[in-house]
Amino acid sequence: LPTPVVNMRALMGEGAGASGRFVTVRINERVVALAFDTVLGIHNLNAQRTIGLPPLLKNVAGDTISQVSAKDSDLLLFLETSRIFPPG
């Protein structure tokens, strides 16, 4: 099966650009790839470290969220619960 790819730059309203790194995530029984310019690291986190971090979709336009929701509600739920982590 083909793996769907979400261009995170486009999702965040920054325009589509060339992505250098892909991070795959399992959402229920399928895999989705998230395309990023760079990946600074991979970390194991517990729920406590995510408290107070801003939501990933904080600055995403409502029409973009509606488009994702119409196509894939499981993906939207994953993105809505994701957080932005500061570098370092």
Rosetta silent file (secondary structure, phi, psi, omega in degrees, C-alpha in Angstrom):
SEQUENCE: LPTPVVNMRALMGEGAGASGRFVTVRINERVVALAFDTVLGIHNLNAQRTIGLPPLLKNVAGDTISQVSAKDSDLLLFLETSRIFPPG
SCORE:     score description
SCORE:     0.000 S_00000001
   1 L     0.000  140.318  176.335    0.000    0.000    0.000 S_00000001
   2 L   -67.372  147.967  178.503    1.228    3.519   -0.722 S_00000001
   3 L   -96.777  121.368  176.197    2.145    5.630    2.291 S_00000001
   4 L   -67.631  145.588 -179.545    0.394    9.009    2.467 S_00000001
   5 E  -121.522  130.344  175.705    2.745   11.951    3.045 S_00000001
   6 E  -106.132  117.171  177.133    1.839   15.162    4.878 S_00000001
   7 E   -78.611  106.418 -174.642    4.062   18.105    3.949 S_00000001
   8 H   -66.708  -30.941  177.045    4.360   19.833    7.328 S_00000001
   9 H   -62.407  -46.768  179.370    5.643   23.060    5.762 S_00000001
  10 H   -66.479  -40.676  179.574    2.486   23.333    3.640 S_00000001
  11 H   -60.899  -37.394 -178.358    0.272   22.346    6.569 S_00000001
  12 L   -83.488    5.165  176.437    1.757   25.115    8.702 S_00000001
  13 L    79.578   20.164 -177.651    1.059   27.655    5.941 S_00000001
  14 L   -99.329    8.524 -178.609    4.683   28.180    4.960 S_00000001
  15 L    80.643  146.782 -179.410    4.284   27.063    1.347 S_00000001
  16 L   -71.689  132.248  177.825    5.362   23.785   -0.124 S_00000001
  17 L  -136.899  176.180  178.203    9.111   23.349   -0.246 S_00000001
  18 L   -71.274  127.501  179.158   11.577   20.552   -0.718 S_00000001
  19 L   -96.341  135.917 -179.234   11.502   18.218    2.271 S_00000001
  20 L  -100.423  -19.277 -176.003   14.724   16.639    3.400 S_00000001
  21 E  -137.807  146.552  177.949   13.457   14.267    6.098 S_00000001
  22 E  -124.838  133.831  175.855   10.465   12.020    6.614 S_00000001
  23 E  -116.106  125.071  179.210    9.164   10.781    9.944 S_00000001
  24 E   -97.146  141.246  178.152    6.716    7.893    9.850 S_00000001
  25 E  -130.008  145.902  176.650    3.992    7.514   12.447 S_00000001
  26 E   -95.773  123.178  177.174    1.540    4.716   13.022 S_00000001
  27 E  -118.943  106.792 -172.385   -2.055    5.916   13.236 S_00000001
  28 L    57.443 -117.450 -174.379   -4.246    2.976   14.187 S_00000001
  29 L  -101.247   11.574 -177.283   -3.450    0.265   11.633 S_00000001
  30 E  -132.567  169.597 -177.532   -1.680    2.371    9.008 S_00000001
  31 E  -114.292  138.626  174.949    1.452    4.432    8.509 S_00000001
  32 E  -126.496  139.107  176.870    1.626    8.117    7.544 S_00000001
  33 E  -100.926  134.664  175.184    4.836    9.970    6.661 S_00000001
  34 E  -105.988  123.527 -176.835    5.369   13.535    7.863 S_00000001
  35 E   -95.472  127.075 -179.226    7.716   15.538    5.617 S_00000001
  36 E  -126.913  160.204  172.624   10.041   18.073    7.298 S_00000001
  37 L   -67.377  -49.492  179.590   12.935   20.261    6.177 S_00000001
  38 L  -143.373  160.678  173.227   15.137   18.823    8.928 S_00000001
  39 L  -123.812  122.378 -176.014   14.864   16.569   11.955 S_00000001
  40 L   -84.720  -20.316 -179.931   16.899   17.684   14.961 S_00000001
  41 L   169.303  169.399  177.450   16.597   14.474   16.947 S_00000001
  42 L  -122.572  130.281 -176.914   14.476   11.630   18.207 S_00000001
  43 L  -134.954  144.434  169.230   13.564   11.502   21.897 S_00000001
  44 L   -86.047  127.512 -176.643   11.542    9.266   24.182 S_00000001
  45 L  -125.593  146.919  171.075    9.141   11.463   26.107 S_00000001
  46 L  -100.758  166.229 -175.800    6.745   10.918   28.929 S_00000001
  47 H   -59.365  -31.444 -179.056    3.429   12.753   29.158 S_00000001
  48 H   -62.076  -35.614 -178.912    4.767   15.116   31.842 S_00000001
  49 H   -70.363  -18.535 -177.789    7.307   16.658   29.458 S_00000001
  50 H   -89.681  -10.985 -179.183    4.546   17.608   27.005 S_00000001
  51 L   -64.568  130.364  177.444    2.520   19.630   29.520 S_00000001
  52 L    87.276   -6.376  177.436    2.572   23.316   28.627 S_00000001
  53 L   -80.191  145.119 -177.622    3.992   22.873   25.127 S_00000001
  54 L   -69.148  146.817  177.439    2.077   24.649   22.347 S_00000001
  55 E   -65.130  145.410  178.607   -0.168   22.598   20.066 S_00000001
  56 L   -58.969  -40.166 -175.265    1.237   21.780   16.642 S_00000001
  57 L   -89.712   14.835 -176.200   -1.880   23.149   14.921 S_00000001
  58 L   -53.410  -43.386 -175.360   -1.955   26.378   16.956 S_00000001
  59 L  -106.445   17.743 -178.719   -1.269   28.633   13.963 S_00000001
  60 L   -88.645  135.116 -178.572   -2.893   26.524   11.237 S_00000001
  61 L   -63.253  144.684 -178.438   -5.785   28.121    9.350 S_00000001
  62 H   -58.339  -35.966 -179.931   -9.245   26.720   10.019 S_00000001
  63 H   -68.128  -32.076  176.101   -9.873   25.869    6.363 S_00000001
  64 H   -66.196  -43.695  178.548   -6.723   23.720    6.318 S_00000001
  65 H   -62.640  -40.803  178.558   -7.925   21.848    9.402 S_00000001
  66 H   -62.116  -40.216  179.072  -11.340   21.363    7.771 S_00000001
  67 H   -64.686  -43.032  177.904   -9.698   19.909    4.653 S_00000001
  68 H   -64.491  -43.080 -178.649   -7.658   17.434    6.702 S_00000001
  69 H   -60.846  -40.519 -179.353  -10.713   16.518    8.755 S_00000001
  70 H   -65.942  -30.101 -177.658  -12.780   15.827    5.647 S_00000001
  71 H   -92.020  -34.259 -172.518  -10.126   13.470    4.292 S_00000001
  72 L  -159.732   94.668 -177.560   -8.836   11.741    7.419 S_00000001
  73 H   -68.353  -31.088  177.786  -10.261   12.250   10.906 S_00000001
  74 H   -66.786  -40.955  176.973   -7.692    9.898   12.505 S_00000001
  75 H   -63.924  -41.882  178.920   -4.838   11.954   11.063 S_00000001
  76 H   -61.385  -43.385  178.669   -6.481   15.150   12.315 S_00000001
  77 H   -60.186  -42.981  177.725   -6.781   13.684   15.821 S_00000001
  78 H   -60.305  -48.224 -177.941   -3.079   12.758   15.751 S_00000001
  79 H   -65.706  -37.343  179.899   -2.064   16.247   14.589 S_00000001
  80 H   -66.215  -28.965 -179.014   -4.343   17.963   17.129 S_00000001
  81 H   -93.708   -2.150  178.364   -2.721   16.093   20.007 S_00000001
  82 L   -79.311  153.657 -177.991    0.834   16.722   18.741 S_00000001
  83 E  -125.285  155.162  176.626    2.994   19.384   20.362 S_00000001
  84 L   -91.484  126.760  179.346    5.793   21.675   19.195 S_00000001
  85 L  -106.369  131.318  178.585    9.083   20.994   20.961 S_00000001
  86 L   -68.018  150.602  177.910   11.733   23.692   21.159 S_00000001
  87 L   -59.892  146.723  175.029   15.160   22.775   19.755 S_00000001
  88 L   104.223    0.000    0.000   17.631   21.312   22.199 S_00000001
